[in-house]
Each structure stands twice: as structure tokens, then as C-alpha cells.
């Protein structure tokens, strides 16, 4: 599986990215002023994130430790470590439970990154984008990406998640993030149907509001059930989807679309 993993990941990323870029050009939800000017920085940080993760994996391999979420899943499986590895359930049930619980973990992690000031400094890089489109989905500080990888590896071991579930979850999460950050106007009826189960662009955009109570709602990336269950779900922004203000309160005059500024943001004071 590992030989095809990178190809599968890259192909699904490029395919969904291009599809969302076409959709948001075809039926934009909001007017863009900066638009493509943000893309070099938002996509540039992905290259740095990839390099940072490669470096982390090289260090883990040097230390003879499993490098990455899939490697750690295979390692846990071989030693029968983790909750699911101790249960005798059909493989498909293992995979389903693991995907659902990994989604819960990512929801909880997102809430912690908002709640703890030191982690919020990293996560606010994602929120500092003044506009909201498919490239916002990949705008994360390298340190947040590294921390997320380590947390995910720990959760995978704890759950005893099967390697195939981890791979599927990562691909679904990337695809869903690009979908629910797309500046794409879904037909209202379709949005209504989809948001019974999933996080749609109109749902996640509210999380990018400059208003504090909206910023602290809609933390989910895939399933909407966690926001409903924990009371953090918000159906509509106060000012409406096309008029609401996006970005970080107090940082809107900053050069948010410059890569250097993005990388320094965790240490900047206001
Ligand atoms: Zn957030
Ligand atoms: Zn987001």
C-alpha cells in the first residue's frame, strides 16, 4: 500500500483542487477583491508544510520510530496496541469506527487550538486569510502542521486505527477541507440536504468570521454531527453570507497575503 500512497494522495489533492477551482470560478459565492493575489502565499506555505513533515519523518526514521500516521498504524497493528486492535470486529467495521473517531478527534483538536492562547497563535494563520476559497483550506503554519501530525499519530495508536482507515480519512479530510473552503455557491436545496450530515462551504465560512462568537462556532471539517452534539453549530452568519467580514479582527490592514508575514504571525503582537 505504501508504494501507491503518495501517488494516491497527490492525485486526489490535484483532482479535487482543480475541480473546486473550476466550481468557484463558475458559481462564486462572494465577490473577491484580493482573489488570486493570495494564492502564491497560500500555496507556498503548503510546500513549506510538506518540507517540514518530510523533515519530521526523516528524524523519526533516524530514531528508528514509525514515521507518519500510516506507519504508526501498521506498527500498532503488529503489536496489537490500541482499542480497535484489541476488539474482534469485522475489518470494515474497524475502518468505519476509526474514520468516525478520527473525525471526532480532529473536531476536538480544532477546539483546543482555539482555546489555548499558545496554539491559537499558530492556528490564527489559517484565520488571517481575508478571503475564503479553496486555497484557504491549505493555509496552515508549518508548526501547526507538525503538531497536528504528532497528535494524529498519538490518536491513531490510541484508537488502534487500521492503516487503510487512516489513509482514507486523510484523503477525505483534505478533499472535504477543499470543498468546504471553496468560494462556491451550492444550490440552496442541495446545501440544505448536505448540511444534515456534512460541513458545507456556507457552514464553514461562518467559522472564518471576524466576529468572535461566529469564529468560535462550526469547528467541524467533515461531519456536522460534532458541532450539533457539543452545541457549537451555527446555521447562518449575522450579516449574511455575502456581507459578513472574513479574517482576524484587528489584523485586516496587515499584509496577510505575504508568505513572510504569515510565517511570523504567531510571534507578532497586537
Ligand atoms: Zn479555526
Ligand atoms: Zn477553515
PDB file of C-alpha atoms and ligand atoms in Angstrom:
ATOM      1  CA  UNK A   1       0.000   0.000   0.000  1.00  0.00           C
ATOM      2  CA  UNK A   2       2.797   2.401   0.914  1.00  0.00           C
ATOM      3  CA  UNK A   3       4.216   2.487  -2.667  1.00  0.00           C
ATOM      4  CA  UNK A   4       0.961   3.860  -4.058  1.00  0.00           C
ATOM      5  CA  UNK A   5       0.169   6.080  -1.089  1.00  0.00           C
ATOM      6  CA  UNK A   6       1.935   9.255  -2.294  1.00  0.00           C
ATOM      7  CA  UNK A   7       0.525   8.928  -5.812  1.00  0.00           C
ATOM      8  CA  UNK A   8      -3.000   8.399  -4.446  1.00  0.00           C
ATOM      9  CA  UNK A   9      -2.695  11.402  -2.126  1.00  0.00           C
ATOM     10  CA  UNK A  10      -1.238  13.729  -4.763  1.00  0.00           C
ATOM     11  CA  UNK A  11      -3.711  12.662  -7.468  1.00  0.00           C
ATOM     12  CA  UNK A  12      -6.739  13.166  -5.206  1.00  0.00           C
ATOM     13  CA  UNK A  13      -5.389  16.530  -3.993  1.00  0.00           C
ATOM     14  CA  UNK A  14      -4.788  17.860  -7.527  1.00  0.00           C
ATOM     15  CA  UNK A  15      -8.091  16.485  -8.839  1.00  0.00           C
ATOM     16  CA  UNK A  16     -10.239  17.977  -6.057  1.00  0.00           C
ATOM     17  CA  UNK A  17      -8.277  21.251  -6.051  1.00  0.00           C
ATOM     18  CA  UNK A  18      -8.809  21.746  -9.797  1.00  0.00           C
ATOM     19  CA  UNK A  19     -12.488  20.757  -9.523  1.00  0.00           C
ATOM     20  CA  UNK A  20     -13.101  23.252  -6.686  1.00  0.00           C
ATOM     21  CA  UNK A  21     -11.146  25.993  -8.505  1.00  0.00           C
ATOM     22  CA  UNK A  22     -13.409  25.473 -11.553  1.00  0.00           C
ATOM     23  CA  UNK A  23     -16.589  25.391  -9.435  1.00  0.00           C
ATOM     24  CA  UNK A  24     -15.759  28.576  -7.533  1.00  0.00           C
ATOM     25  CA  UNK A  25     -14.991  30.382 -10.799  1.00  0.00           C
ATOM     26  CA  UNK A  26     -18.243  29.119 -12.306  1.00  0.00           C
ATOM     27  CA  UNK A  27     -20.577  29.954  -9.369  1.00  0.00           C
ATOM     28  CA  UNK A  28     -18.755  32.237  -6.889  1.00  0.00           C
ATOM     29  CA  UNK A  29     -20.489  32.738  -3.531  1.00  0.00           C
ATOM     30  CA  UNK A  30     -18.799  36.031  -2.676  1.00  0.00           C
ATOM     31  CA  UNK A  31     -17.082  38.733  -4.650  1.00  0.00           C
ATOM     32  CA  UNK A  32     -13.286  38.512  -4.308  1.00  0.00           C
ATOM     33  CA  UNK A  33     -11.084  41.604  -4.133  1.00  0.00           C
ATOM     34  CA  UNK A  34      -7.685  40.059  -3.428  1.00  0.00           C
ATOM     35  CA  UNK A  35      -8.595  36.757  -5.111  1.00  0.00           C
ATOM     36  CA  UNK A  36      -5.579  35.218  -6.866  1.00  0.00           C
ATOM     37  CA  UNK A  37      -3.132  37.608  -5.121  1.00  0.00           C
ATOM     38  CA  UNK A  38      -3.441  35.339  -2.070  1.00  0.00           C
ATOM     39  CA  UNK A  39      -2.666  32.149  -3.937  1.00  0.00           C
ATOM     40  CA  UNK A  40       1.189  32.326  -4.061  1.00  0.00           C
ATOM     41  CA  UNK A  41       1.375  32.622  -0.241  1.00  0.00           C
ATOM     42  CA  UNK A  42      -1.416  30.119   0.483  1.00  0.00           C
ATOM     43  CA  UNK A  43       0.106  27.560  -1.897  1.00  0.00           C
ATOM     44  CA  UNK A  44       3.681  28.497  -0.958  1.00  0.00           C
ATOM     45  CA  UNK A  45       3.053  27.584   2.667  1.00  0.00           C
ATOM     46  CA  UNK A  46       1.919  24.105   1.511  1.00  0.00           C
ATOM     47  CA  UNK A  47       5.403  23.494   0.102  1.00  0.00           C
ATOM     48  CA  UNK A  48       6.945  24.556   3.422  1.00  0.00           C
ATOM     49  CA  UNK A  49       4.436  22.351   5.301  1.00  0.00           C
ATOM     50  CA  UNK A  50       5.377  19.373   3.096  1.00  0.00           C
ATOM     51  CA  UNK A  51       9.097  20.013   3.681  1.00  0.00           C
ATOM     52  CA  UNK A  52       8.528  20.312   7.448  1.00  0.00           C
ATOM     53  CA  UNK A  53       6.646  16.984   7.543  1.00  0.00           C
ATOM     54  CA  UNK A  54       9.356  15.277   5.429  1.00  0.00           C
ATOM     55  CA  UNK A  55      11.959  16.564   7.876  1.00  0.00           C
ATOM     56  CA  UNK A  56       9.953  15.259  10.842  1.00  0.00           C
ATOM     57  CA  UNK A  57       9.653  11.840   9.165  1.00  0.00           C
ATOM     58  CA  UNK A  58      13.410  11.787   8.474  1.00  0.00           C
ATOM     59  CA  UNK A  59      14.100  12.489  12.169  1.00  0.00           C
ATOM     60  CA  UNK A  60      11.640   9.773  13.274  1.00  0.00           C
ATOM     61  CA  UNK A  61      13.200   7.275  10.852  1.00  0.00           C
ATOM     62  CA  UNK A  62      16.671   8.192  12.131  1.00  0.00           C
ATOM     63  CA  UNK A  63      15.421   7.410  15.638  1.00  0.00           C
ATOM     64  CA  UNK A  64      14.033   4.068  14.332  1.00  0.00           C
ATOM     65  CA  UNK A  65      10.465   5.209  15.089  1.00  0.00           C
ATOM     66  CA  UNK A  66       7.423   4.851  12.768  1.00  0.00           C
ATOM     67  CA  UNK A  67       7.285   7.903  10.505  1.00  0.00           C
ATOM     68  CA  UNK A  68       3.753   9.103   9.822  1.00  0.00           C
ATOM     69  CA  UNK A  69       0.171   8.194  10.671  1.00  0.00           C
ATOM     70  CA  UNK A  70       0.069   5.141   8.365  1.00  0.00           C
ATOM     71  CA  UNK A  71       3.418   3.815   9.561  1.00  0.00           C
ATOM     72  CA  UNK A  72       2.338   4.170  13.184  1.00  0.00           C
ATOM     73  CA  UNK A  73      -0.987   2.415  12.406  1.00  0.00           C
ATOM     74  CA  UNK A  74       0.908  -0.573  10.930  1.00  0.00           C
ATOM     75  CA  UNK A  75       3.258  -0.547  13.926  1.00  0.00           C
ATOM     76  CA  UNK A  76       0.327  -0.507  16.416  1.00  0.00           C
ATOM     77  CA  UNK A  77      -1.384  -3.311  14.485  1.00  0.00           C
ATOM     78  CA  UNK A  78       1.710  -5.520  14.590  1.00  0.00           C
ATOM     79  CA  UNK A  79       1.927  -5.139  18.390  1.00  0.00           C
ATOM     80  CA  UNK A  80      -1.888  -5.284  18.972  1.00  0.00           C
ATOM     81  CA  UNK A  81      -1.813  -1.836  20.557  1.00  0.00           C
ATOM     82  CA  UNK A  82      -4.864   0.423  20.616  1.00  0.00           C
ATOM     83  CA  UNK A  83      -8.573  -0.057  21.366  1.00  0.00           C
ATOM     84  CA  UNK A  84      -9.683  -1.375  17.957  1.00  0.00           C
ATOM     85  CA  UNK A  85      -6.738  -3.770  17.666  1.00  0.00           C
ATOM     86  CA  UNK A  86      -7.996  -5.469  20.833  1.00  0.00           C
ATOM     87  CA  UNK A  87     -11.574  -5.913  19.560  1.00  0.00           C
ATOM     88  CA  UNK A  88     -12.632  -8.777  17.309  1.00  0.00           C
ATOM     89  CA  UNK A  89     -14.832  -6.934  14.825  1.00  0.00           C
ATOM     90  CA  UNK A  90     -15.139  -7.282  11.043  1.00  0.00           C
ATOM     91  CA  UNK A  91     -12.446  -5.251   9.228  1.00  0.00           C
ATOM     92  CA  UNK A  92     -14.985  -2.969   7.555  1.00  0.00           C
ATOM     93  CA  UNK A  93     -16.492  -2.068  10.963  1.00  0.00           C
ATOM     94  CA  UNK A  94     -12.991  -1.262  12.272  1.00  0.00           C
ATOM     95  CA  UNK A  95     -12.414   1.056   9.319  1.00  0.00           C
ATOM     96  CA  UNK A  96     -15.774   2.836   9.740  1.00  0.00           C
ATOM     97  CA  UNK A  97     -15.401   3.319  13.501  1.00  0.00           C
ATOM     98  CA  UNK A  98     -11.815   4.558  13.051  1.00  0.00           C
ATOM     99  CA  UNK A  99     -12.823   7.126  10.399  1.00  0.00           C
ATOM    100  CA  UNK A 100     -15.673   8.464  12.583  1.00  0.00           C
ATOM    101  CA  UNK A 101     -13.499   8.655  15.715  1.00  0.00           C
ATOM    102  CA  UNK A 102     -10.625  10.298  13.817  1.00  0.00           C
ATOM    103  CA  UNK A 103     -13.151  12.926  12.721  1.00  0.00           C
ATOM    104  CA  UNK A 104     -14.192  13.469  16.345  1.00  0.00           C
ATOM    105  CA  UNK A 105     -10.508  13.802  17.296  1.00  0.00           C
ATOM    106  CA  UNK A 106      -9.929  16.462  14.615  1.00  0.00           C
ATOM    107  CA  UNK A 107     -13.010  18.379  15.852  1.00  0.00           C
ATOM    108  CA  UNK A 108     -11.717  18.306  19.453  1.00  0.00           C
ATOM    109  CA  UNK A 109      -8.207  19.245  18.334  1.00  0.00           C
ATOM    110  CA  UNK A 110      -9.610  22.238  16.443  1.00  0.00           C
ATOM    111  CA  UNK A 111     -11.415  23.415  19.593  1.00  0.00           C
ATOM    112  CA  UNK A 112      -8.218  23.093  21.637  1.00  0.00           C
ATOM    113  CA  UNK A 113      -6.294  25.150  19.031  1.00  0.00           C
ATOM    114  CA  UNK A 114      -8.858  27.912  19.536  1.00  0.00           C
ATOM    115  CA  UNK A 115      -8.985  27.627  23.339  1.00  0.00           C
ATOM    116  CA  UNK A 116      -5.275  27.633  24.257  1.00  0.00           C
ATOM    117  CA  UNK A 117      -3.590  31.001  23.547  1.00  0.00           C
ATOM    118  CA  UNK A 118      -0.246  29.461  22.521  1.00  0.00           C
ATOM    119  CA  UNK A 119      -1.943  27.161  19.973  1.00  0.00           C
ATOM    120  CA  UNK A 120      -4.286  29.927  18.800  1.00  0.00           C
ATOM    121  CA  UNK A 121      -1.173  31.931  17.809  1.00  0.00           C
ATOM    122  CA  UNK A 122      -0.360  29.158  15.305  1.00  0.00           C
ATOM    123  CA  UNK A 123      -3.934  28.482  14.186  1.00  0.00           C
ATOM    124  CA  UNK A 124      -4.716  32.168  13.571  1.00  0.00           C
ATOM    125  CA  UNK A 125      -2.551  31.899  10.417  1.00  0.00           C
ATOM    126  CA  UNK A 126      -5.429  29.885   8.928  1.00  0.00           C
ATOM    127  CA  UNK A 127      -7.939  32.532  10.017  1.00  0.00           C
ATOM    128  CA  UNK A 128      -5.877  35.534   8.879  1.00  0.00           C
ATOM    129  CA  UNK A 129      -6.848  35.000   5.222  1.00  0.00           C
ATOM    130  CA  UNK A 130      -9.048  37.980   4.299  1.00  0.00           C
ATOM    131  CA  UNK A 131     -10.915  35.912   1.760  1.00  0.00           C
ATOM    132  CA  UNK A 132     -12.197  32.369   1.740  1.00  0.00           C
ATOM    133  CA  UNK A 133     -11.570  29.998  -1.130  1.00  0.00           C
ATOM    134  CA  UNK A 134     -10.081  26.599  -1.960  1.00  0.00           C
ATOM    135  CA  UNK A 135      -6.537  27.798  -1.122  1.00  0.00           C
ATOM    136  CA  UNK A 136      -7.618  28.814   2.423  1.00  0.00           C
ATOM    137  CA  UNK A 137      -8.059  25.074   3.045  1.00  0.00           C
ATOM    138  CA  UNK A 138      -4.292  24.525   2.923  1.00  0.00           C
ATOM    139  CA  UNK A 139      -3.193  27.739   4.671  1.00  0.00           C
ATOM    140  CA  UNK A 140      -1.666  26.438   7.910  1.00  0.00           C
ATOM    141  CA  UNK A 141       1.546  27.394   9.684  1.00  0.00           C
ATOM    142  CA  UNK A 142       4.225  24.625   9.399  1.00  0.00           C
ATOM    143  CA  UNK A 143       4.361  24.347  13.207  1.00  0.00           C
ATOM    144  CA  UNK A 144       0.598  23.675  13.348  1.00  0.00           C
ATOM    145  CA  UNK A 145       1.016  21.011  10.657  1.00  0.00           C
ATOM    146  CA  UNK A 146       3.860  19.337  12.604  1.00  0.00           C
ATOM    147  CA  UNK A 147       1.888  19.428  15.871  1.00  0.00           C
ATOM    148  CA  UNK A 148      -1.221  18.068  14.121  1.00  0.00           C
ATOM    149  CA  UNK A 149       0.834  15.202  12.676  1.00  0.00           C
ATOM    150  CA  UNK A 150       2.188  14.243  16.111  1.00  0.00           C
ATOM    151  CA  UNK A 151      -1.310  14.467  17.665  1.00  0.00           C
ATOM    152  CA  UNK A 152      -2.756  12.356  14.834  1.00  0.00           C
ATOM    153  CA  UNK A 153      -0.047   9.714  15.298  1.00  0.00           C
ATOM    154  CA  UNK A 154      -0.876   9.537  19.021  1.00  0.00           C
ATOM    155  CA  UNK A 155      -4.635   9.263  18.327  1.00  0.00           C
ATOM    156  CA  UNK A 156      -4.046   6.532  15.711  1.00  0.00           C
ATOM    157  CA  UNK A 157      -2.084   4.462  18.266  1.00  0.00           C
ATOM    158  CA  UNK A 158      -4.672   5.066  20.997  1.00  0.00           C
ATOM    159  CA  UNK A 159      -7.535   4.012  18.708  1.00  0.00           C
ATOM    160  CA  UNK A 160      -5.612   1.213  17.002  1.00  0.00           C
ATOM    161  CA  UNK A 161      -6.922   2.635  13.708  1.00  0.00           C
ATOM    162  CA  UNK A 162      -6.321   0.400  10.667  1.00  0.00           C
ATOM    163  CA  UNK A 163      -3.797   1.842   8.164  1.00  0.00           C
ATOM    164  CA  UNK A 164      -6.380   1.861   5.371  1.00  0.00           C
ATOM    165  CA  UNK A 165      -8.763   3.902   7.569  1.00  0.00           C
ATOM    166  CA  UNK A 166      -6.007   6.413   8.267  1.00  0.00           C
ATOM    167  CA  UNK A 167      -5.232   6.812   4.564  1.00  0.00           C
ATOM    168  CA  UNK A 168      -8.932   7.120   3.671  1.00  0.00           C
ATOM    169  CA  UNK A 169      -9.506   9.614   6.480  1.00  0.00           C
ATOM    170  CA  UNK A 170      -6.571  11.798   5.415  1.00  0.00           C
ATOM    171  CA  UNK A 171      -7.717  11.854   1.792  1.00  0.00           C
ATOM    172  CA  UNK A 172     -11.363  12.522   2.800  1.00  0.00           C
ATOM    173  CA  UNK A 173     -10.271  15.293   5.201  1.00  0.00           C
ATOM    174  CA  UNK A 174      -8.146  17.013   2.528  1.00  0.00           C
ATOM    175  CA  UNK A 175     -10.925  16.710  -0.042  1.00  0.00           C
ATOM    176  CA  UNK A 176     -13.635  17.913   2.355  1.00  0.00           C
ATOM    177  CA  UNK A 177     -11.464  20.838   3.515  1.00  0.00           C
ATOM    178  CA  UNK A 178     -11.029  21.981  -0.095  1.00  0.00           C
ATOM    179  CA  UNK A 179     -14.794  21.543  -0.677  1.00  0.00           C
ATOM    180  CA  UNK A 180     -15.932  23.411   2.425  1.00  0.00           C
ATOM    181  CA  UNK A 181     -13.467  26.304   1.908  1.00  0.00           C
ATOM    182  CA  UNK A 182     -14.419  26.749  -1.761  1.00  0.00           C
ATOM    183  CA  UNK A 183     -15.968  30.085  -2.689  1.00  0.00           C
ATOM    184  CA  UNK A 184     -18.680  28.087  -4.400  1.00  0.00           C
ATOM    185  CA  UNK A 185     -22.418  28.822  -4.349  1.00  0.00           C
ATOM    186  CA  UNK A 186     -24.115  25.486  -3.841  1.00  0.00           C
ATOM    187  CA  UNK A 187     -27.788  25.371  -4.835  1.00  0.00           C
ATOM    188  CA  UNK A 188     -29.694  26.237  -1.597  1.00  0.00           C
ATOM    189  CA  UNK A 189     -31.659  22.981  -1.590  1.00  0.00           C
ATOM    190  CA  UNK A 190     -28.523  20.881  -2.082  1.00  0.00           C
ATOM    191  CA  UNK A 191     -26.761  22.802   0.708  1.00  0.00           C
ATOM    192  CA  UNK A 192     -29.751  22.118   2.985  1.00  0.00           C
ATOM    193  CA  UNK A 193     -29.589  18.390   2.244  1.00  0.00           C
ATOM    194  CA  UNK A 194     -25.819  18.097   2.540  1.00  0.00           C
ATOM    195  CA  UNK A 195     -25.580  20.031   5.819  1.00  0.00           C
ATOM    196  CA  UNK A 196     -27.773  17.495   7.589  1.00  0.00           C
ATOM    197  CA  UNK A 197     -24.660  15.310   7.593  1.00  0.00           C
ATOM    198  CA  UNK A 198     -21.674  17.250   6.244  1.00  0.00           C
ATOM    199  CA  UNK A 199     -19.911  20.584   6.665  1.00  0.00           C
ATOM    200  CA  UNK A 200     -20.678  22.671   3.554  1.00  0.00           C
ATOM    201  CA  UNK A 201     -18.927  25.909   2.433  1.00  0.00           C
ATOM    202  CA  UNK A 202     -21.772  28.018   3.913  1.00  0.00           C
ATOM    203  CA  UNK A 203     -21.303  26.225   7.256  1.00  0.00           C
ATOM    204  CA  UNK A 204     -17.510  26.511   7.482  1.00  0.00           C
ATOM    205  CA  UNK A 205     -17.325  30.101   6.175  1.00  0.00           C
ATOM    206  CA  UNK A 206     -19.084  31.235   9.383  1.00  0.00           C
ATOM    207  CA  UNK A 207     -16.065  29.867  11.303  1.00  0.00           C
ATOM    208  CA  UNK A 208     -13.887  32.386   9.383  1.00  0.00           C
ATOM    209  CA  UNK A 209     -15.927  35.395  10.553  1.00  0.00           C
ATOM    210  CA  UNK A 210     -14.199  38.308  12.305  1.00  0.00           C
ATOM    211  CA  UNK A 211     -16.981  38.184  14.936  1.00  0.00           C
ATOM    212  CA  UNK A 212     -15.813  36.272  17.990  1.00  0.00           C
ATOM    213  CA  UNK A 213     -18.983  34.244  18.600  1.00  0.00           C
ATOM    214  CA  UNK A 214     -19.055  33.141  14.944  1.00  0.00           C
ATOM    215  CA  UNK A 215     -15.317  32.356  14.953  1.00  0.00           C
ATOM    216  CA  UNK A 216     -15.989  30.090  17.931  1.00  0.00           C
ATOM    217  CA  UNK A 217     -18.619  28.016  16.161  1.00  0.00           C
ATOM    218  CA  UNK A 218     -18.680  25.380  13.386  1.00  0.00           C
ATOM    219  CA  UNK A 219     -15.382  23.666  14.259  1.00  0.00           C
ATOM    220  CA  UNK A 220     -16.105  20.515  12.227  1.00  0.00           C
ATOM    221  CA  UNK A 221     -14.324  19.672   8.972  1.00  0.00           C
ATOM    222  CA  UNK A 222     -16.235  16.613   7.774  1.00  0.00           C
ATOM    223  CA  UNK A 223     -19.287  15.525   9.782  1.00  0.00           C
ATOM    224  CA  UNK A 224     -21.539  18.243  11.190  1.00  0.00           C
ATOM    225  CA  UNK A 225     -22.705  15.923  13.983  1.00  0.00           C
ATOM    226  CA  UNK A 226     -19.940  17.014  16.417  1.00  0.00           C
ATOM    227  CA  UNK A 227     -20.938  20.697  16.277  1.00  0.00           C
ATOM    228  CA  UNK A 228     -24.575  19.705  16.809  1.00  0.00           C
ATOM    229  CA  UNK A 229     -23.675  17.353  19.666  1.00  0.00           C
ATOM    230  CA  UNK A 230     -21.420  19.832  21.503  1.00  0.00           C
ATOM    231  CA  UNK A 231     -23.635  22.888  20.848  1.00  0.00           C
ATOM    232  CA  UNK A 232     -21.200  24.783  18.617  1.00  0.00           C
ATOM    233  CA  UNK A 233     -23.304  24.710  15.444  1.00  0.00           C
ATOM    234  CA  UNK A 234     -24.406  27.994  13.829  1.00  0.00           C
ATOM    235  CA  UNK A 235     -26.644  27.957  10.746  1.00  0.00           C
ATOM    236  CA  UNK A 236     -26.130  31.480   9.376  1.00  0.00           C
ATOM    237  CA  UNK A 237     -23.833  34.486   9.876  1.00  0.00           C
ATOM    238  CA  UNK A 238     -25.428  37.610  11.409  1.00  0.00           C
ATOM    239  CA  UNK A 239     -24.555  39.817   8.452  1.00  0.00           C
ATOM    240  CA  UNK A 240     -25.400  37.224   5.795  1.00  0.00           C
ATOM    241  CA  UNK A 241     -23.059  35.100   3.699  1.00  0.00           C
ATOM    242  CA  UNK A 242     -22.180  37.767   1.155  1.00  0.00           C
ATOM    243  CA  UNK A 243     -21.737  40.695   3.602  1.00  0.00           C
ATOM    244  CA  UNK A 244     -20.045  39.011   6.574  1.00  0.00           C
ATOM    245  CA  UNK A 245     -16.477  40.072   7.287  1.00  0.00           C
ATOM    246  CA  UNK A 246     -13.766  37.396   6.963  1.00  0.00           C
ATOM    247  CA  UNK A 247     -10.368  37.333   8.658  1.00  0.00           C
ATOM    248  CA  UNK A 248      -8.874  38.246  12.024  1.00  0.00           C
ATOM    249  CA  UNK A 249     -10.300  41.211  13.901  1.00  0.00           C
ATOM    250  CA  UNK A 250      -7.599  43.876  14.176  1.00  0.00           C
ATOM    251  CA  UNK A 251      -5.288  42.359  11.538  1.00  0.00           C
ATOM    252  CA  UNK A 252      -7.193  43.279   8.411  1.00  0.00           C
ATOM    253  CA  UNK A 253      -4.815  46.061   7.363  1.00  0.00           C
ATOM    254  CA  UNK A 254      -1.814  43.689   7.627  1.00  0.00           C
ATOM    255  CA  UNK A 255      -0.089  42.124   4.580  1.00  0.00           C
ATOM    256  CA  UNK A 256      -1.967  38.868   5.151  1.00  0.00           C
ATOM    257  CA  UNK A 257      -1.186  37.578   1.660  1.00  0.00           C
ATOM    258  CA  UNK A 258       2.597  37.720   2.125  1.00  0.00           C
ATOM    259  CA  UNK A 259       4.245  34.410   2.984  1.00  0.00           C
ATOM    260  CA  UNK A 260       6.858  36.026   5.257  1.00  0.00           C
ATOM    261  CA  UNK A 261       4.154  37.777   7.298  1.00  0.00           C
ATOM    262  CA  UNK A 262       2.177  34.529   7.617  1.00  0.00           C
ATOM    263  CA  UNK A 263       5.216  32.691   8.959  1.00  0.00           C
ATOM    264  CA  UNK A 264       5.910  35.460  11.507  1.00  0.00           C
ATOM    265  CA  UNK A 265       2.270  35.881  12.606  1.00  0.00           C
ATOM    266  CA  UNK A 266       2.477  33.519  15.637  1.00  0.00           C
ATOM    267  CA  UNK A 267       5.080  35.861  17.164  1.00  0.00           C
ATOM    268  CA  UNK A 268       3.505  39.170  16.169  1.00  0.00           C
ATOM    269  CA  UNK A 269       1.817  41.268  18.848  1.00  0.00           C
ATOM    270  CA  UNK A 270      -1.223  43.491  18.595  1.00  0.00           C
TER     271      UNK A 270
HETATM  272 ZN1  LIG B   1     -10.362  27.510  13.400  1.00  0.00          ZN
HETATM  273 ZN1  LIG B   2     -11.105  26.913   7.768  1.00  0.00          ZN
END
